[in-house]
XYZ file of C-alpha atoms in Angstrom:
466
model
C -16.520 -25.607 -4.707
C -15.973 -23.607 -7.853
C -15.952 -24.510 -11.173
C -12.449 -23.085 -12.335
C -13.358 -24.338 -16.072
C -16.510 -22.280 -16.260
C -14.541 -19.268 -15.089
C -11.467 -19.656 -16.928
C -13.325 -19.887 -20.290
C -15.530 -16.562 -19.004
C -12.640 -14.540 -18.456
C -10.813 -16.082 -21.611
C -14.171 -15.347 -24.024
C -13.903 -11.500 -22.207
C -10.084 -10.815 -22.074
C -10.168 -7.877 -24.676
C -13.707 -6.711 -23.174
C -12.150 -6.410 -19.656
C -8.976 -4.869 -20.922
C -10.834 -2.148 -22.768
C -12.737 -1.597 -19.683
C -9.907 -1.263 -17.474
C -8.328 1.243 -19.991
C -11.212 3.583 -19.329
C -10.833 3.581 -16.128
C -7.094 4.100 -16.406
C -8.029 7.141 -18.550
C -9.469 9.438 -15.790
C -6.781 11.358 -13.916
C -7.865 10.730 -10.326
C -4.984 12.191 -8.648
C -6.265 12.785 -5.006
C -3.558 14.906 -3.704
C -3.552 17.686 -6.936
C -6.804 20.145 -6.160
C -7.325 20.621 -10.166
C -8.082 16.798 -10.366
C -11.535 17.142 -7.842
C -13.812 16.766 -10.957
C -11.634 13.495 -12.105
C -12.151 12.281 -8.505
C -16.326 12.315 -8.977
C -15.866 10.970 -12.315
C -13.813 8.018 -11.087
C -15.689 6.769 -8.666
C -19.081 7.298 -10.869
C -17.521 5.188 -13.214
C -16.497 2.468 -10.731
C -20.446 3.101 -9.720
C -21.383 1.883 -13.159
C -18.762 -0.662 -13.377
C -20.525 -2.458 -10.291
C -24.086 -2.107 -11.524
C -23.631 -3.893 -15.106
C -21.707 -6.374 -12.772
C -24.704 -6.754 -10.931
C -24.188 -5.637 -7.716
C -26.818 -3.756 -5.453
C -27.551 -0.619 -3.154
C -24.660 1.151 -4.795
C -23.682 4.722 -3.307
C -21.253 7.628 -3.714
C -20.943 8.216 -0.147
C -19.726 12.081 0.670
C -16.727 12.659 3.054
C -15.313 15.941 4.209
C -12.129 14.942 1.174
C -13.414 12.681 -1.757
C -16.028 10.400 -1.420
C -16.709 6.382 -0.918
C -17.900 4.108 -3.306
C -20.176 1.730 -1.471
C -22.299 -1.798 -3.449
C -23.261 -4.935 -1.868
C -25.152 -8.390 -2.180
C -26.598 -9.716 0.327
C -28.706 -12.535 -0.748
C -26.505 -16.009 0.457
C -28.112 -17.084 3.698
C -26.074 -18.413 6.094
C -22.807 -17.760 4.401
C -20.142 -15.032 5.421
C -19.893 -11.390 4.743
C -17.076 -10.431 2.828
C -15.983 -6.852 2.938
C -13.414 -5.743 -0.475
C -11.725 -2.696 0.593
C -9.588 -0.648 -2.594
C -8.824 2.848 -3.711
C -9.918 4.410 -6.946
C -7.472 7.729 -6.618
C -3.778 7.634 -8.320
C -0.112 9.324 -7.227
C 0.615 12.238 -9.025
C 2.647 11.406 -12.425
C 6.083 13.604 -11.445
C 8.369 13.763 -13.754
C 6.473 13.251 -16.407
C 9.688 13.275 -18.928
C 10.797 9.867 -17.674
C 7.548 8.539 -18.928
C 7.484 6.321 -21.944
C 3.801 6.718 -22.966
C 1.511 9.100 -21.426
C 0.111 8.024 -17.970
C -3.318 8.296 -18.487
C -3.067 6.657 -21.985
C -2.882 3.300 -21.249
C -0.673 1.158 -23.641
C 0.193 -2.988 -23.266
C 3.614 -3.813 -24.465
C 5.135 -6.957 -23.851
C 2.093 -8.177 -21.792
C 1.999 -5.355 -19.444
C -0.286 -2.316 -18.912
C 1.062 0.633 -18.732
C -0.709 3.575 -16.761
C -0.522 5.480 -13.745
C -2.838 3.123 -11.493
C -2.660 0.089 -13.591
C -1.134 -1.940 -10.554
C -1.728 0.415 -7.616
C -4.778 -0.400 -7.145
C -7.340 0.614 -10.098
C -6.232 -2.823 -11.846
C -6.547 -5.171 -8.735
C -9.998 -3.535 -7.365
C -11.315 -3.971 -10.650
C -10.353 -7.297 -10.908
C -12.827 -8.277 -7.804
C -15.917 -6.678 -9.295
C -15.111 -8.502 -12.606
C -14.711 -11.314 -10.631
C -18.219 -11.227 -9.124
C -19.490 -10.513 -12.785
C -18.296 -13.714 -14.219
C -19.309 -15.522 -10.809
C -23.001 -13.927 -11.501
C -22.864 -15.304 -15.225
C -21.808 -18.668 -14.786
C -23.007 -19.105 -11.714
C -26.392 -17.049 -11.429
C -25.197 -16.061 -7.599
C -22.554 -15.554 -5.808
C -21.496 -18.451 -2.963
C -20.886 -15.659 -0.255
C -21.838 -12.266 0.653
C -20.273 -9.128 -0.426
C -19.681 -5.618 0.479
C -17.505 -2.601 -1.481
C -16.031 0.092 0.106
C -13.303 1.923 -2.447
C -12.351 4.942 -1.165
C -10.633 7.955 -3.102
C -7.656 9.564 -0.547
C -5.639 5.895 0.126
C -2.333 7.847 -1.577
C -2.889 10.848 0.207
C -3.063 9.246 4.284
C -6.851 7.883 4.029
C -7.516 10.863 6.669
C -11.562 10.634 6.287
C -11.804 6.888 6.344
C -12.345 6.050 9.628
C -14.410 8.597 10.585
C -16.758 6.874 7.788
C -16.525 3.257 8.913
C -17.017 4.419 12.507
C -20.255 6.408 10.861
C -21.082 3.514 9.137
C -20.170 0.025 11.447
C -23.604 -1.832 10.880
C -23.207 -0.948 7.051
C -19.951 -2.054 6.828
C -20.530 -5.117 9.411
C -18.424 -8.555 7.714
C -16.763 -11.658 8.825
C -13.373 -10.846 6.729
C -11.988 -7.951 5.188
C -10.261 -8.530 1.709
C -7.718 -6.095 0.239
C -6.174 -6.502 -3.004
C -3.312 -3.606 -2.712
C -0.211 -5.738 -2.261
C 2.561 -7.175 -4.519
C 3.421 -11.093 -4.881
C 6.809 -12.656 -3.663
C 7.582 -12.294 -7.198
C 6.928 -13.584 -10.948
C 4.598 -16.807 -10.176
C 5.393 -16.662 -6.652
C 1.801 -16.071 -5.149
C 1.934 -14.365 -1.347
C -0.530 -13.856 1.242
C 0.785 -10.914 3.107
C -0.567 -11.301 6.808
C 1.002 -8.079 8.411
C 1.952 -4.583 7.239
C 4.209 -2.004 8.496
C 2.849 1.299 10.497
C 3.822 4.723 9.253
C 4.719 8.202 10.783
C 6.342 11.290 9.567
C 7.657 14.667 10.020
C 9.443 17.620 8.336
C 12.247 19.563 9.958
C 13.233 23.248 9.412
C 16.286 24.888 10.444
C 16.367 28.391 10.717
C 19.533 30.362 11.045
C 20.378 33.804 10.601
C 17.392 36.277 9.365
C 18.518 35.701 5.828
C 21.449 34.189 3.116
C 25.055 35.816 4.734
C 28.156 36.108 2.852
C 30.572 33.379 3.389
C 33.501 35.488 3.359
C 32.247 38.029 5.569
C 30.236 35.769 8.294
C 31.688 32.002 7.375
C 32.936 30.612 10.610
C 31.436 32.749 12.729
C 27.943 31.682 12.243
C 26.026 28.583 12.341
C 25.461 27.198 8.832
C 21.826 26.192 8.598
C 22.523 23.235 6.089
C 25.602 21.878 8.666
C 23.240 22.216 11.705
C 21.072 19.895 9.701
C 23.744 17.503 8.427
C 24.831 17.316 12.295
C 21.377 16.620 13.511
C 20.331 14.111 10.960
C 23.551 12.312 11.834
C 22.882 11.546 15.217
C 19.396 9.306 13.936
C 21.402 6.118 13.039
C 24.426 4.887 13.874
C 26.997 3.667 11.392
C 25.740 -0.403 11.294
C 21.973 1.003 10.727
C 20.470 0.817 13.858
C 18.369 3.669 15.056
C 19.888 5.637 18.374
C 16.267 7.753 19.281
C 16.125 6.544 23.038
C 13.269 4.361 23.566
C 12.627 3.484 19.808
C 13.056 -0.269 19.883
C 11.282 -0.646 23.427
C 8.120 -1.953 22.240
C 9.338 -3.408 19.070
C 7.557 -7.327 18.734
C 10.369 -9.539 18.114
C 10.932 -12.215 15.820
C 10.026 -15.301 16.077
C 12.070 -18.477 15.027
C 9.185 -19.481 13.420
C 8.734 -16.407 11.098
C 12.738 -16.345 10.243
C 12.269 -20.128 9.503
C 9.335 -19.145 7.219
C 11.400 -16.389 5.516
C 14.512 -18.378 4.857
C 12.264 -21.210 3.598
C 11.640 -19.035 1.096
C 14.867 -18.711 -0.417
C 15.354 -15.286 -1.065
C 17.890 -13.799 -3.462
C 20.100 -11.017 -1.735
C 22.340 -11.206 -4.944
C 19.729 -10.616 -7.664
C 17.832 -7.989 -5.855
C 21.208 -5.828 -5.238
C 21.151 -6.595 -9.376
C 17.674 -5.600 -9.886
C 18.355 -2.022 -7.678
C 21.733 -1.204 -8.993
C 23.666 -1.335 -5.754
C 27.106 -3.055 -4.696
C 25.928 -3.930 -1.216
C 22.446 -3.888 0.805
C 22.572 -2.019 4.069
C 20.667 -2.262 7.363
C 20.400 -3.051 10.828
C 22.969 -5.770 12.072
C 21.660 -9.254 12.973
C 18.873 -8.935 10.800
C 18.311 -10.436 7.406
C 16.794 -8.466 3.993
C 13.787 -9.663 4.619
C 13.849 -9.434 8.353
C 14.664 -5.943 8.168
C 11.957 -4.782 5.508
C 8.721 -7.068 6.837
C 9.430 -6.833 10.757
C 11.682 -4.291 11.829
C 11.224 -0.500 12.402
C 12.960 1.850 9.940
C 13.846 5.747 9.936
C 14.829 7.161 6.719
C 15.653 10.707 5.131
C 13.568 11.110 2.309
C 14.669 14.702 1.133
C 16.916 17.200 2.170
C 16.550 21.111 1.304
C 18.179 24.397 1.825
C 20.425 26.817 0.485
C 21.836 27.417 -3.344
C 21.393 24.171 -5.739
C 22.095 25.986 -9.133
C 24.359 25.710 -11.690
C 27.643 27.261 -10.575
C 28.563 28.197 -6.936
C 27.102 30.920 -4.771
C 29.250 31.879 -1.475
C 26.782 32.308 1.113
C 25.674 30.721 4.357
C 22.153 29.029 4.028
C 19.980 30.600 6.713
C 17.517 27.881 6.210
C 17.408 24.226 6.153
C 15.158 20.937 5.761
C 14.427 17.459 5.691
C 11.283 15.193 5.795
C 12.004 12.089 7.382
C 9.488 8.709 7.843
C 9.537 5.862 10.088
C 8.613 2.024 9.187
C 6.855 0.633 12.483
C 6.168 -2.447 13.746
C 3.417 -4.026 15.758
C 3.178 -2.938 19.133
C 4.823 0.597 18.103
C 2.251 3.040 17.923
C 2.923 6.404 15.904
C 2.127 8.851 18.173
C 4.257 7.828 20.963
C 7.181 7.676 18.113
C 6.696 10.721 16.818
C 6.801 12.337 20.411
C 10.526 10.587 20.833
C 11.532 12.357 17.595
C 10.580 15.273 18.788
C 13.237 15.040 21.966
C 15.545 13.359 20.221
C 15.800 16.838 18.258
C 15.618 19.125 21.164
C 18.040 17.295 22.627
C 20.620 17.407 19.620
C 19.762 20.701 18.231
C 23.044 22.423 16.995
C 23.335 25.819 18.419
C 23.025 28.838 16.251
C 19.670 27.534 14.749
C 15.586 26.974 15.944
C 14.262 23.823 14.377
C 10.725 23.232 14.092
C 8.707 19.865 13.552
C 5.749 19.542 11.689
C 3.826 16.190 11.846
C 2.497 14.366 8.664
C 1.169 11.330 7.897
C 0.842 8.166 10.453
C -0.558 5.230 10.539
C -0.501 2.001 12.771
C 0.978 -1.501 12.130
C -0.997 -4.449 11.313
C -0.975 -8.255 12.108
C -3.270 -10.857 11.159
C -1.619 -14.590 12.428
C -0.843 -16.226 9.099
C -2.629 -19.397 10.150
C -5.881 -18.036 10.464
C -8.891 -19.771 8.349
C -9.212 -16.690 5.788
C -5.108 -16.659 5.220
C -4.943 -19.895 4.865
C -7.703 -20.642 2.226
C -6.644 -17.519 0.476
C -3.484 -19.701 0.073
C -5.552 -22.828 -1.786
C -6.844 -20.425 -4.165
C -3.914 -19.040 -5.379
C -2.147 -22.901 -5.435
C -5.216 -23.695 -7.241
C -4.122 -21.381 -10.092
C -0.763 -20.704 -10.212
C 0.831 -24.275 -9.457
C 3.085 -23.641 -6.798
C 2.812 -23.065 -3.199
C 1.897 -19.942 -1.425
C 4.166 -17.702 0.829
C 3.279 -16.266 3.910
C 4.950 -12.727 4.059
C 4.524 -9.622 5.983
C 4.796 -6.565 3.650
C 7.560 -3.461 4.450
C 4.959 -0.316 3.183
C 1.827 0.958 4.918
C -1.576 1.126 4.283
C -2.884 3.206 7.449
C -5.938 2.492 6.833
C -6.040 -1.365 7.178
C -4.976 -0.946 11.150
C -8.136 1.302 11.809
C -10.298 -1.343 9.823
C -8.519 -3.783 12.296
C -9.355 -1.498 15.202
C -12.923 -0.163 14.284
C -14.457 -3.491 12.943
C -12.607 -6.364 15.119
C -12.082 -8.496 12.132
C -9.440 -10.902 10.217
C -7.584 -9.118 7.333
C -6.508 -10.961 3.902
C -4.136 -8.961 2.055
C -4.351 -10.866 -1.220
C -2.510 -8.734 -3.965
C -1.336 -9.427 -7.264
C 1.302 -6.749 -8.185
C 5.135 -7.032 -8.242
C 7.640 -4.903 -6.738
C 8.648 -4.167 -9.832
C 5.842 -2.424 -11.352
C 6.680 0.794 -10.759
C 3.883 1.829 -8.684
C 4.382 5.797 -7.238
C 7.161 5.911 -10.131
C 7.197 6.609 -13.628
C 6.318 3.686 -15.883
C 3.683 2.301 -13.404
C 2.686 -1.209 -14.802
C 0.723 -4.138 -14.090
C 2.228 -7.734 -15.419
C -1.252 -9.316 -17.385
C -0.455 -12.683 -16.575
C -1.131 -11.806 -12.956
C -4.627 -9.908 -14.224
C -5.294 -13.209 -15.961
C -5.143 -15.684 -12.921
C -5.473 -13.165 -10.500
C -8.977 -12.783 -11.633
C -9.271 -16.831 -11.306
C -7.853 -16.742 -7.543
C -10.217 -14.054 -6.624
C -13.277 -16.428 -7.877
C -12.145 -19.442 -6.699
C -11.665 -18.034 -3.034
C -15.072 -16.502 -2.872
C -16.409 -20.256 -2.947
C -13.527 -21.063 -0.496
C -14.814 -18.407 1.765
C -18.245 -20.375 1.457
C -17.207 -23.429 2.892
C -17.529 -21.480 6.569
C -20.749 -20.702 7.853
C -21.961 -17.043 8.920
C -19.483 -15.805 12.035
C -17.127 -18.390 11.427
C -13.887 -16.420 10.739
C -14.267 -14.138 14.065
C -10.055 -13.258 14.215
C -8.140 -15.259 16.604
């Protein structure tokens, strides 16, 4: 078992070191989606590189992709004991708008015990948490109890579109019992959470196109089709008005929920009240029969994320928009596979196209949905760890966002998942103000040692999933 004392007073003698560390790494722009930022990207993960070596991990690598590369280190040396494999990303959203900032993004600042950076939380702070965490495990310790295996990658914010073409390149390299991923939130301030399932992910853009250009609205108005009400009419017909989503055949392979999950989530005595305080609104809004949580952790979702087209301006301009568009995403579930959604969207608009107007689809992002059963071995004692720590008992939750690339680690390597993060929803991450709370850096770094030597307690293969 560990010794929590020898790692508490570690990380307590190296607070300020850490911090400073972090900062640094905080410091390099590594925006994966801007072009300009490629050189950042290289000097990211070269730092990360270095971070592992002083930490004293082994066979480190900057692995090349066709995008931005892979950070790769290992230690291999416990006999007998599992593999663990720490997935995390090293690259960062863009910083847009930068005006709403309230220090510069890439000049990290702590106020009121929080970081502030682009990154800090999502997921710079939490991966570097786990090779500190080895560190302090390798200088109180002299070893570490299990096995270990990095693999950080540098496109996570922009769709992780190489990754699994590299772990399918590299399956014996990458071989574990468990996969760990420290890129989720908490249940919220003290509230530790295990999240055992994430939502799937697909996408598309529409484009309306009306007349060959702008018309006059006193010359053509009612006579033509308005490209921006063609689009207003067609979004309409997604949802009806009590949330639920009309695109024929979208709920048909929706898994659905058990009694024991909604037990589990009402156990957990969520606040409807304060969140609608938290977000500003008078009233939540979603599908009927289905609670807040119910409706963010295990039920699909299709929402307009941004709507374009004709004059925005100051003042008025009389004409009739010949073009029009929205991108629109869907939240799936398990047993919904992207794909086959995005080919329903596709006749749900040619069946309600407005007349007057071609539309056009163009496919982005997907990714599939994820389930690990909460009682699994790994879940479970990543549970202990956190009680260990922070006092109280663990939830079990299923998270509403996506991280595509967890189902194709699922997929390519057969094994268990442990989603084991320590940010909060309110940290801003993908907004301005990013942050990352530093009481959760401080026993965060705690859980993460203590459930290496829980890991231990199962021999080599012992954690196949379920």
């Amino acid at each position: 078992m560990s010794d929590l004392h020898a790692l508490d007073t570690y990380f307590s003698e190296k607070r300020e070191t850490h911090l400073e560390e972090l900062k640094e790494f905080l410091r390099i722009p590594s925006i994966s989606a801007l072009s300009d930022h490629k050189s950042d990207m290289l000097n990211a993960a070269n730092w990360l590189a270095d971070s592992m070596k002083k930490a004293g991990l082994e066979n480190i690598s900057i692995d090349e992709t066709k995008g931005h590369p892979v950070v790769y280190a290992d230690w291999l040396h416990a006999e007998g004991k599992p593999t663990m494999l720490i997935y995390g990303h090293y690259d960062v959203q863009p910083v847009d708008p930068l005006h709403l900032w309230e220090s510069e993004p890439f000049d990290p600042q702590v106020r009121n015990n929080k970081l502030y950076a682009r990154g800090a939380s999502d997921d710079k702070g939490q991966v570097y948490m786990h090779v500190k965490a080895i560190e302090a495990l390798f200088a109180t310790e002299g070893e570490l109890p299990v096995n270990v295996k990095f693999c950080i990658e540098g496109e996570e914010e922009i769709g992780s579109p190489n990754l699994p073409a590299y772990v399918e390149d590299n399956k014996e390299k990458l071989a574990a019992d468990i996969i760990v991923i420290s890129d989720t939130g908490m249940q919220g301030p003290g509230q530790p959470a295990v999240c055992y399932g994430l939502r799937g992910l697909c996408g598309v853009q529409i484009d309306v196109k009306g007349a060959k250009g702008d018309l006059h609205s006193g010359l053509y108005g009612g006579g033509v089709q308005n490209a921006i009400h063609a689009l207003v009419n067609l979004l309409d017909s997604f949802r009806d008005e009590e949330g639920s989503i009309t695109v024929e055949g979208f709920y048909e392979n929706v898994r659905p929920v058990t009694d024991e999950e909604r037990e589990a989530y009402r156990a957990l005595g969520f606040d409807e009240e304060a969140l609608k305080e938290e977000i500003g609104v008078g009233e939540l809004f979603g599908e009927k029969g289905y609670s807040h949580l119910e409706r963010t952790w295990v039920r699909p979702t299709l929402e307009v994320n941004g709507v374009f087209g004709g004059f925005s301006g100051e003042g008025i301009k009389t004409v009739l928009p010949a073009e029009a568009g929205a991108k629109i995403t869907c939240r799936l579930v398990p047993d919904q596979d992207p794909e086959e959604i995005v080919e329903k969207l596709k006749s749900h608009i040619e069946k309600h196209k407005p007349v007057g107007v071609e539309v056009t689809v163009t496919e982005f992002d997907k990714g599939k949905p994820f389930i690990t059963p909460f009682d699994h071995p790994a879940i479970q004692a990543a549970g202990r760890s956190y009680e260990k720590v922070y006092n109280v008992p663990t939830a079990y939750t299923r998270g509403g966002g996506s991280i595509p690339i967890v189902a194709a680690f699922d997929e390519i390597l057969g094994l268990p998942v442990v989603l084991m993060g320590f940010g909060l929803s309110s940290e801003n991450f993908h907004a301005p103000n990013e942050h990352f709370h530093l009481e959760n850096f401080d026993k965060g770094l705690r859980v993460i040692g203590d459930y290496f030597h829980e890991i231990a307690e199962f021999p080599a293969g012992g954690l196949k999933k379920s």
